[in-house]
XYZ file of N, CA, C and O in Angstrom:
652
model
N -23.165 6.642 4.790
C -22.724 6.960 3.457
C -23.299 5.920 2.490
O -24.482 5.592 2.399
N -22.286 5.469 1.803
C -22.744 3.846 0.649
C -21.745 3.135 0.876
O -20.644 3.297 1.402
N -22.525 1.981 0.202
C -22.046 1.151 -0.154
C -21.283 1.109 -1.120
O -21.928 1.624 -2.034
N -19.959 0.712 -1.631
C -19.444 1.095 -3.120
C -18.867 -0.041 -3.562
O -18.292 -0.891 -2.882
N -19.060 -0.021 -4.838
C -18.558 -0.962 -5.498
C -17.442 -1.844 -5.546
O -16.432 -1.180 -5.778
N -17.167 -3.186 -5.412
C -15.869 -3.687 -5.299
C -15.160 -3.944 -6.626
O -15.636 -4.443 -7.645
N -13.882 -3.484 -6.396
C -12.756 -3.504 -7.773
C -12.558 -4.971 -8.129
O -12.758 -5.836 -7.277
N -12.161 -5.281 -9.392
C -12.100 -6.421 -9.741
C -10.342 -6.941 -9.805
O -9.355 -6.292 -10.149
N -10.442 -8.099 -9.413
C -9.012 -8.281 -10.336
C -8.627 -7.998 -11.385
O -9.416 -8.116 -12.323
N -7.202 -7.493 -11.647
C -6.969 -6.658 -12.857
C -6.622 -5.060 -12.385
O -5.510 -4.533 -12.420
N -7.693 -4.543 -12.006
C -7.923 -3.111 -11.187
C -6.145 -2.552 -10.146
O -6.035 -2.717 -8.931
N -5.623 -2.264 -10.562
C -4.402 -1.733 -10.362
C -4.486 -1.267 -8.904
O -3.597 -1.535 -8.095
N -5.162 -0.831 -8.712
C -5.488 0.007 -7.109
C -5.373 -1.549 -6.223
O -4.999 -1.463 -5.053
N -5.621 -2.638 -6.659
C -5.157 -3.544 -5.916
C -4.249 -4.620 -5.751
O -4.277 -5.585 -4.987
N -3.275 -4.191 -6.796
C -1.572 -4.622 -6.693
C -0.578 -3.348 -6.048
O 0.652 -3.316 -6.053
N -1.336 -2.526 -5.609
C -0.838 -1.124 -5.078
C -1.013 -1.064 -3.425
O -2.042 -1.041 -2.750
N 0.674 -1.045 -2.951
C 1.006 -0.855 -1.874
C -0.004 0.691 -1.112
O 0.108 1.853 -1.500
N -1.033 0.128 0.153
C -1.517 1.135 0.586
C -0.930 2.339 1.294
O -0.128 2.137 2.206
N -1.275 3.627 0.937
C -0.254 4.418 2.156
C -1.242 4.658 3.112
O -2.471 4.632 3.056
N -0.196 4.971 4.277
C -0.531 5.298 5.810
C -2.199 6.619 5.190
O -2.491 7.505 4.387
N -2.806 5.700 6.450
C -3.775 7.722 6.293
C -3.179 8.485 7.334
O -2.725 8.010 8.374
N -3.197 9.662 7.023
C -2.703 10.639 7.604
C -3.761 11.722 7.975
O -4.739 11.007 8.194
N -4.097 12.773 8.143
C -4.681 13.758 9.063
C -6.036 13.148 8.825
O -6.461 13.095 7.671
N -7.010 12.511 10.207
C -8.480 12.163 10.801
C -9.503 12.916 10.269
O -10.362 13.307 11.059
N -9.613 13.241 8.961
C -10.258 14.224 8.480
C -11.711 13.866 8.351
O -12.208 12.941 8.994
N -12.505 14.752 7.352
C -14.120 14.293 7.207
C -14.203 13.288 6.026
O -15.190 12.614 5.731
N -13.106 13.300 5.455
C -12.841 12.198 4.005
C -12.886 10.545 4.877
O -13.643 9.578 4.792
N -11.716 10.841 5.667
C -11.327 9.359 6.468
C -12.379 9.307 6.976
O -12.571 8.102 7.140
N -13.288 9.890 7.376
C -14.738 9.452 8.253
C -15.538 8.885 7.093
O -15.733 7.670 7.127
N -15.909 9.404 6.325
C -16.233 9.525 4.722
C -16.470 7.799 4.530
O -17.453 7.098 4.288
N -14.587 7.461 4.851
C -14.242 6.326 4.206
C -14.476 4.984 5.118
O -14.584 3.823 4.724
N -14.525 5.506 6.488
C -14.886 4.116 7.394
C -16.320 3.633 7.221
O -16.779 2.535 7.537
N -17.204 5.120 6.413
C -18.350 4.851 6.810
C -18.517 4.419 5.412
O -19.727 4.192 5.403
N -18.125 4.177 4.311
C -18.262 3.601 3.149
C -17.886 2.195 3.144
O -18.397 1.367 2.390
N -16.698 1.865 4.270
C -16.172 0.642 4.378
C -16.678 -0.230 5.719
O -16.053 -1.158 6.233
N -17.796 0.235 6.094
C -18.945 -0.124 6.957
C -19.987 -0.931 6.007
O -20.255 -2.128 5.903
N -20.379 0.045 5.467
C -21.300 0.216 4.704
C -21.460 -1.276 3.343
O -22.403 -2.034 3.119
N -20.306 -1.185 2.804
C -19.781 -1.985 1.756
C -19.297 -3.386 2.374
O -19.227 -4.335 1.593
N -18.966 -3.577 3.688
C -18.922 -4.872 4.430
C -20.112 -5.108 4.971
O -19.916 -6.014 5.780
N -21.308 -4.790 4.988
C -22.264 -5.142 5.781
C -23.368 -6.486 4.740
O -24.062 -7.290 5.363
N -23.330 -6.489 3.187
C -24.146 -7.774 2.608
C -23.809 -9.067 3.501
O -23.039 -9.313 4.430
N -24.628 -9.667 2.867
C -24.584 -11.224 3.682
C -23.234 -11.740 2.509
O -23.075 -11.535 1.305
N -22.482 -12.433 3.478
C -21.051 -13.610 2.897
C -19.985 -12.323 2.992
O -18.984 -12.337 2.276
N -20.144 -11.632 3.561
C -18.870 -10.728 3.201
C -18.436 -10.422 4.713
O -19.131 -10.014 5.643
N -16.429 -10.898 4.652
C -16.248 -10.574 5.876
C -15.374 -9.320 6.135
O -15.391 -8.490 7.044
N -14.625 -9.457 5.059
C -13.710 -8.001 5.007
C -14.119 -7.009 3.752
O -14.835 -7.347 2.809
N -13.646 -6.000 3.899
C -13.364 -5.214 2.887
C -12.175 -4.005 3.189
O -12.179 -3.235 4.149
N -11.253 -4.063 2.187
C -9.804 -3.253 2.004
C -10.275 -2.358 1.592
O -11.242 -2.505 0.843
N -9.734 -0.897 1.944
C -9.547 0.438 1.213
C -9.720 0.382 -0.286
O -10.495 1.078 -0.941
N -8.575 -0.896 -0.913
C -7.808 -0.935 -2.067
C -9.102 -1.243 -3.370
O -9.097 -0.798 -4.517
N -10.267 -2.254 -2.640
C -11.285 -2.739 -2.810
C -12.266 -2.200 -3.122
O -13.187 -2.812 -3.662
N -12.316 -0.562 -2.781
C -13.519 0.263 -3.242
C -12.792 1.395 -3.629
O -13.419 2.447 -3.512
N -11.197 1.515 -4.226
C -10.465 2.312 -5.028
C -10.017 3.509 -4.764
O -9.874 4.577 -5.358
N -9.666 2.680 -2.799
C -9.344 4.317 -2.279
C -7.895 3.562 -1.716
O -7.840 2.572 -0.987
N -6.984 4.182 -2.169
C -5.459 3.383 -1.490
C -5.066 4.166 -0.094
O -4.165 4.975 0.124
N -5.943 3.693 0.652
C -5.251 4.109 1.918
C -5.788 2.636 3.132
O -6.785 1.914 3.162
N -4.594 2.727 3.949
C -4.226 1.310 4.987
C -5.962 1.634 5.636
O -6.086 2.723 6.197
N -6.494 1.258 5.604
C -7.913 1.286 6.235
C -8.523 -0.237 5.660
O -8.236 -0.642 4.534
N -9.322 -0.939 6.521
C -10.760 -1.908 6.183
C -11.685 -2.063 7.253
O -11.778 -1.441 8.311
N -12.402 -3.073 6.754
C -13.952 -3.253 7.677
C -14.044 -4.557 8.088
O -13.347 -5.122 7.246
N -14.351 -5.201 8.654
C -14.579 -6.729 9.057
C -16.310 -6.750 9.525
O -17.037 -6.034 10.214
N -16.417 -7.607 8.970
C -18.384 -8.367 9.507
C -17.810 -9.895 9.892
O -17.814 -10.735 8.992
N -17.449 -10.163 10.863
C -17.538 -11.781 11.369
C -18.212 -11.840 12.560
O -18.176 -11.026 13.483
N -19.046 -13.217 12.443
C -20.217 -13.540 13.798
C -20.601 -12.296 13.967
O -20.251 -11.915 15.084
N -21.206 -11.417 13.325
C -22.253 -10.405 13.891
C -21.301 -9.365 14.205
O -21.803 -8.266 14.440
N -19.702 -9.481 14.278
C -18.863 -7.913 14.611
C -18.705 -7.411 14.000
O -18.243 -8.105 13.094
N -18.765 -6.058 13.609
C -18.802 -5.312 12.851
C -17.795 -4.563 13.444
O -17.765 -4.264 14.638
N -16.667 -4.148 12.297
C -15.763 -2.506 12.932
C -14.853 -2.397 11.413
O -14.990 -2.700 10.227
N -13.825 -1.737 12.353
C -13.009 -1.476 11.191
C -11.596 -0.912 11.214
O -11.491 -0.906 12.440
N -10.733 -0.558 10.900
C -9.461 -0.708 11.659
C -8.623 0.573 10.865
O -8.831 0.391 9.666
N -7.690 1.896 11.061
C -7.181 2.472 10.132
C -5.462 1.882 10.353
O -5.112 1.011 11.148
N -4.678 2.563 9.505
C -3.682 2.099 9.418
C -2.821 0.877 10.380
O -1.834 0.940 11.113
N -4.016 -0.563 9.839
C -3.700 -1.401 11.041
C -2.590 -1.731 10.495
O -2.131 -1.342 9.421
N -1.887 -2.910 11.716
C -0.560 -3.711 11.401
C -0.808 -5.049 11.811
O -1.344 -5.062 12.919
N -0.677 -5.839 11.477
C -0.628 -7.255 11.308
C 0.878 -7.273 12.403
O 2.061 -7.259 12.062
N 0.108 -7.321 14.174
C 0.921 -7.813 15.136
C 1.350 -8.894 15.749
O 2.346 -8.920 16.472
N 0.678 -9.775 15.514
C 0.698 -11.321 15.653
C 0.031 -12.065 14.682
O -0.789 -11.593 13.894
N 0.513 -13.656 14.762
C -0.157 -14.427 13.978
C 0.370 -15.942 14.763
O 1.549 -16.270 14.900
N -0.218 -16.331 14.988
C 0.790 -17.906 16.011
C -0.210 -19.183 15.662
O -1.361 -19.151 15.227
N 0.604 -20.288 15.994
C -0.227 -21.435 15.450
C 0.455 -22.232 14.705
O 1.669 -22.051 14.806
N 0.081 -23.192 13.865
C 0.619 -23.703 12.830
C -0.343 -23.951 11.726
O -1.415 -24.555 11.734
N 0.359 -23.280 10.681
C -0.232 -22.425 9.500
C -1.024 -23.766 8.900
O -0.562 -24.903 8.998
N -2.503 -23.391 8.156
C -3.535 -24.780 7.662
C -4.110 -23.916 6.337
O -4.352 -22.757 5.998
N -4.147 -24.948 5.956
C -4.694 -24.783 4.616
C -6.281 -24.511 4.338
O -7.055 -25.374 3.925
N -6.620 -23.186 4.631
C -8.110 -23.002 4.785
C -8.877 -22.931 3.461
O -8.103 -23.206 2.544
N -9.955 -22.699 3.079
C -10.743 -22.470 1.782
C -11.211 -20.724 2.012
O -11.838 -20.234 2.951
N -10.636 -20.039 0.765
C -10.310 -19.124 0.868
C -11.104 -18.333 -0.330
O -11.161 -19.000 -1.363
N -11.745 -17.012 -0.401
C -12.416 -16.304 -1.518
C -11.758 -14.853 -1.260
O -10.903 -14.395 -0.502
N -12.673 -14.329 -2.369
C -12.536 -12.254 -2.372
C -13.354 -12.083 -3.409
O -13.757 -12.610 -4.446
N -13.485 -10.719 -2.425
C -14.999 -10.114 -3.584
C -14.097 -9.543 -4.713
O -14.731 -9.444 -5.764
N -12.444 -9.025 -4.832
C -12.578 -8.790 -5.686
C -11.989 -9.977 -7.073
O -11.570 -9.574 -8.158
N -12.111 -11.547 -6.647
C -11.872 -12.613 -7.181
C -13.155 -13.219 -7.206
O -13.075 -14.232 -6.510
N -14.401 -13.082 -7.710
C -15.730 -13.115 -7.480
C -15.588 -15.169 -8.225
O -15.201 -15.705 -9.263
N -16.330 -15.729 -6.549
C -16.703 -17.074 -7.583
C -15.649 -18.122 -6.938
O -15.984 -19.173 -6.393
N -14.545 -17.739 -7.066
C -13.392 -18.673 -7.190
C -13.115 -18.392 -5.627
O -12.911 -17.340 -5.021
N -13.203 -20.077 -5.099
C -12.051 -19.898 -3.971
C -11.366 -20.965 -3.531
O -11.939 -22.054 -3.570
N -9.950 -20.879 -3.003
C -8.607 -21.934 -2.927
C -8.259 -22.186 -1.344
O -8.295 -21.346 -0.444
N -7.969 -23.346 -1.268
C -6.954 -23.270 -0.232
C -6.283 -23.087 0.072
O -5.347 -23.779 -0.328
N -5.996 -22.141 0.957
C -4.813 -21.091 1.081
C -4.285 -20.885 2.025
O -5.180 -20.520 2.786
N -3.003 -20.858 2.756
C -2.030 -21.363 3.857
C -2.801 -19.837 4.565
O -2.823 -18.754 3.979
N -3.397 -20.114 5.966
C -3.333 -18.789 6.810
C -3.079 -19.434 8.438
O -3.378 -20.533 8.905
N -2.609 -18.608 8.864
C -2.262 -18.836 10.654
C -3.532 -18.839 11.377
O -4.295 -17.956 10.986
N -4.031 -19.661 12.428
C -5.085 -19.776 13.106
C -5.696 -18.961 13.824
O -6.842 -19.122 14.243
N -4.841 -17.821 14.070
C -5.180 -16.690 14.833
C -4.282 -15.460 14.611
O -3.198 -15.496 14.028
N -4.808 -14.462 15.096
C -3.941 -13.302 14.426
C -5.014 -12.050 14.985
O -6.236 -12.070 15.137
N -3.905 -10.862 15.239
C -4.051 -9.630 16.033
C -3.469 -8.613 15.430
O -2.280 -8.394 15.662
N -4.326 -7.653 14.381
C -4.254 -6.117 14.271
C -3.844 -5.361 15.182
O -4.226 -5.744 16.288
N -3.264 -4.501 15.195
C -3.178 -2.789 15.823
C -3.443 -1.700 15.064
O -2.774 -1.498 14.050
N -4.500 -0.806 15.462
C -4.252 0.513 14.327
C -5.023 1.205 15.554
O -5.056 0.970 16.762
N -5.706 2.279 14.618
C -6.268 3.741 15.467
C -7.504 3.788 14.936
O -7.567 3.805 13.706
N -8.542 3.813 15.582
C -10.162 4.720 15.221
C -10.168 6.114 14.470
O -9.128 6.592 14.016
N -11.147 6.611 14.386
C -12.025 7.727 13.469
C -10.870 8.709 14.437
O -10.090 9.482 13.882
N -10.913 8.540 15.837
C -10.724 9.920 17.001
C -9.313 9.641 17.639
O -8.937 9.799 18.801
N -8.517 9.087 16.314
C -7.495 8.418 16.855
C -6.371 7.991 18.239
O -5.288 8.299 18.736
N -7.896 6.778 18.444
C -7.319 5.836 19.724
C -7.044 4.773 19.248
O -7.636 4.257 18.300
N -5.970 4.245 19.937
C -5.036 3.056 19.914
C -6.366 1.877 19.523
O -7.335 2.130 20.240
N -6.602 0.810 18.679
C -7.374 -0.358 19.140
C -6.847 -1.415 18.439
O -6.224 -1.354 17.379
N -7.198 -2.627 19.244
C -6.645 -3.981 18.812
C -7.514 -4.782 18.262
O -8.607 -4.779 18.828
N -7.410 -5.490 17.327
C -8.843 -6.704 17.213
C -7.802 -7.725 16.791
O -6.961 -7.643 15.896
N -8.048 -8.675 17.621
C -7.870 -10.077 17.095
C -8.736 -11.371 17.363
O -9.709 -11.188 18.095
N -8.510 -12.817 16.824
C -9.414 -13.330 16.635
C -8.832 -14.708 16.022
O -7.680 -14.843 15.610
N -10.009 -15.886 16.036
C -9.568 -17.141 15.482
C -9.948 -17.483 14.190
O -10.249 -16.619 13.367
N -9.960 -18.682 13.943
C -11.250 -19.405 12.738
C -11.173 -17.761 11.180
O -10.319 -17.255 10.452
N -12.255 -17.639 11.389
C -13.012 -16.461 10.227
C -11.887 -15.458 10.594
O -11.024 -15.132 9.779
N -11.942 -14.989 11.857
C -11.671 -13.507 12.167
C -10.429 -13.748 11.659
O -10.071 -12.945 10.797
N -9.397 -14.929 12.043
C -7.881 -14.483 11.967
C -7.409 -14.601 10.504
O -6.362 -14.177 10.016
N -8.360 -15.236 9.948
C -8.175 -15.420 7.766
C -8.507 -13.868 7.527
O -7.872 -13.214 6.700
N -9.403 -13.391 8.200
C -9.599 -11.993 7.441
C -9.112 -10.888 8.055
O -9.300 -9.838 7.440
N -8.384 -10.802 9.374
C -7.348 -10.254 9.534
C -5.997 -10.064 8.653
O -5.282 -9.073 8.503
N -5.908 -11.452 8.098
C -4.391 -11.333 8.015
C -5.045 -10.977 6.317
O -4.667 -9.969 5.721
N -5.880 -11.792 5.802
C -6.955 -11.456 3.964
C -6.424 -9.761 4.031
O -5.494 -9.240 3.416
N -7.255 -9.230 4.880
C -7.588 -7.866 4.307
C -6.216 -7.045 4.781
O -6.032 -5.973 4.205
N -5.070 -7.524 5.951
C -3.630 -6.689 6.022
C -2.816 -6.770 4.288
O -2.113 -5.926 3.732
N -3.337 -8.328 3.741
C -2.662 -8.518 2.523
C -3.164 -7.492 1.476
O -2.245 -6.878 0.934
N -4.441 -7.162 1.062
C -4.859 -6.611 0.546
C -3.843 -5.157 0.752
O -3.144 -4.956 -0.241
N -3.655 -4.077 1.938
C -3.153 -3.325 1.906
C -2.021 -3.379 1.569
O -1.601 -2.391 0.967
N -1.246 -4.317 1.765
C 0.215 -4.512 0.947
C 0.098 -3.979 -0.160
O 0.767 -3.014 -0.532
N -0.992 -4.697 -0.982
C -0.953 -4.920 -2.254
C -0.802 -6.515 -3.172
O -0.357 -6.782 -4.289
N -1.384 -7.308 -2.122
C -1.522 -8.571 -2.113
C -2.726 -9.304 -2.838
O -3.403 -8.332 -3.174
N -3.160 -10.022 -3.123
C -4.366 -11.001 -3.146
C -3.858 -12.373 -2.701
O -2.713 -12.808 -2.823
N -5.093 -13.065 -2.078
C -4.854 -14.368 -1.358
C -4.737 -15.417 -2.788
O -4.976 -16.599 -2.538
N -4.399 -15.096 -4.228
C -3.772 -16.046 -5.526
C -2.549 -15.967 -4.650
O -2.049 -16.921 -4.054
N -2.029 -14.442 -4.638
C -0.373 -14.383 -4.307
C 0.578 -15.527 -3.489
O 1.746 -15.906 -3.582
N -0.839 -15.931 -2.452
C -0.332 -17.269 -1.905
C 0.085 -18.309 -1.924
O 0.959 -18.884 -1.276
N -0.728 -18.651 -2.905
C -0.761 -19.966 -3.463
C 0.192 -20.469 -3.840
O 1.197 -19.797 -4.067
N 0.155 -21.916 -4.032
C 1.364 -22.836 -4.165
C 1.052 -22.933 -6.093
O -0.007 -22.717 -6.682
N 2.099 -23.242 -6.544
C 2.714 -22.938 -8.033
C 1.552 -23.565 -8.829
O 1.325 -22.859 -9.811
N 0.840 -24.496 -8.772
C 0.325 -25.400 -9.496
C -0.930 -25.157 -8.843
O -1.836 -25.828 -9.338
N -1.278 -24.422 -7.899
C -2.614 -24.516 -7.400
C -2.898 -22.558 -8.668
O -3.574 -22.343 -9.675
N -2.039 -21.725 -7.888
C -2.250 -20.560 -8.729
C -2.269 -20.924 -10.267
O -3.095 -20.286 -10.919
N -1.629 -21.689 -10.842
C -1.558 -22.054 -12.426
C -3.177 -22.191 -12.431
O -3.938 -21.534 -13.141
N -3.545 -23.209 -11.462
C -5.160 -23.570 -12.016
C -6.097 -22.096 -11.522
O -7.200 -22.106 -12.070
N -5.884 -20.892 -10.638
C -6.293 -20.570 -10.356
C -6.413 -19.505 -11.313
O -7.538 -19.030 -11.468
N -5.249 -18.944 -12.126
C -5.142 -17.693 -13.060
C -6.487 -18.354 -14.194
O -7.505 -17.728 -14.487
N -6.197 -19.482 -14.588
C -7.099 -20.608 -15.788
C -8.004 -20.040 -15.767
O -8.430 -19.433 -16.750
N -9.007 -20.087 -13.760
C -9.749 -20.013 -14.049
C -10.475 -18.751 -13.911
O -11.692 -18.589 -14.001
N -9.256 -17.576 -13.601
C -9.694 -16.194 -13.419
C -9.689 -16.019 -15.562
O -10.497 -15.258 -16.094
N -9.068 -16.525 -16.083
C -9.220 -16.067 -17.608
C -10.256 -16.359 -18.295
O -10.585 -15.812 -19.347
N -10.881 -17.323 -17.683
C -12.466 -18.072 -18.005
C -13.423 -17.135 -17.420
O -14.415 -16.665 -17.975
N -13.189 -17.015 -16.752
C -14.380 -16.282 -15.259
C -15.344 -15.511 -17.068
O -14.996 -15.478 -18.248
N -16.516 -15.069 -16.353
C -17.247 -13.533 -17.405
C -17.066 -12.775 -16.743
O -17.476 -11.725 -17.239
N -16.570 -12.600 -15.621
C -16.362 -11.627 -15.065
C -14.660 -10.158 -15.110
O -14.434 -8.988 -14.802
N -13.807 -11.630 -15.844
C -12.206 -11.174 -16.294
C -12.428 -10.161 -17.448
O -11.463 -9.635 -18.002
């Protein structure tokens, strides 16, 4: 399919709780293969449904060379003790914080032909596991942030040329 454009902060579709997808249709194929497609540039590890302005629980992951993608996953584990990583998003272009994530962490959802699959992972994989489950909430990794770190962080989303 394509590649499609990523929504910006601001963009409503991504303070918006994702719903479940429901019937495996040629759209949902449509959409893994757009969210393939749209995770595959260089620096990019996830991409959310919410992100190319389709609200449904679906994303894509590119870390170390893996490529896939997950539909109505769930954020099943997360263990460790939580560190303060350096943190971005394409749709926060530019800006990125340190931001509390768990060291590891394990999805559940279903494929295109809906079978059960798991991905989990450390380092990269388990920030953008848990990055892109937030995104389907209706999250961004600002939401995280500690009071005085987000104060500097909104600053500098109002500066951005991109706001």
């Amino acid at each position: 399919m394509t590649e499609r454009q990523i929504r910006i902060f601001g963009d409503p579709v991504l303070k918006t709780p994702s719903l479940p997808v429901g019937e495996l249709d040629e759209g949902v194929h449509g959409l893994v293969e757009d969210l393939v497609d749209s995770v595959l540039p260089p620096g990019r590890a996830g991409v959310a449904a919410p992100q190319i302005g389709v609200n449904l629980r679906a994303f894509s992951y590119n870390v170390d060379g893996e490529v896939g993608y997950v539909i109505n996953p769930e954020l099943v584990e997360v263990s460790g003790e939580p560190e303060l990583v350096d943190e971005g998003c394409l749709s926060v272009p530019g800006l990125w914080f340190k931001t509390l994530r768990y060291p590891f962490a394990r999805v559940r959802g279903i494929d295109v032909d809906g079978n059960e699959i798991e991905v989990s992972g450390t380092g990269v994989m388990a920030q953008a596991l848990q990055h892109e489950t937030d995104h389907l909430d209706g999250k961004l990794y600002l939401d995280r942030l500690d009071k005085e770190t987000r104060r500097e962080a909104m600053k500098q989303v109002r500066e951005s040329d991109w706001f």
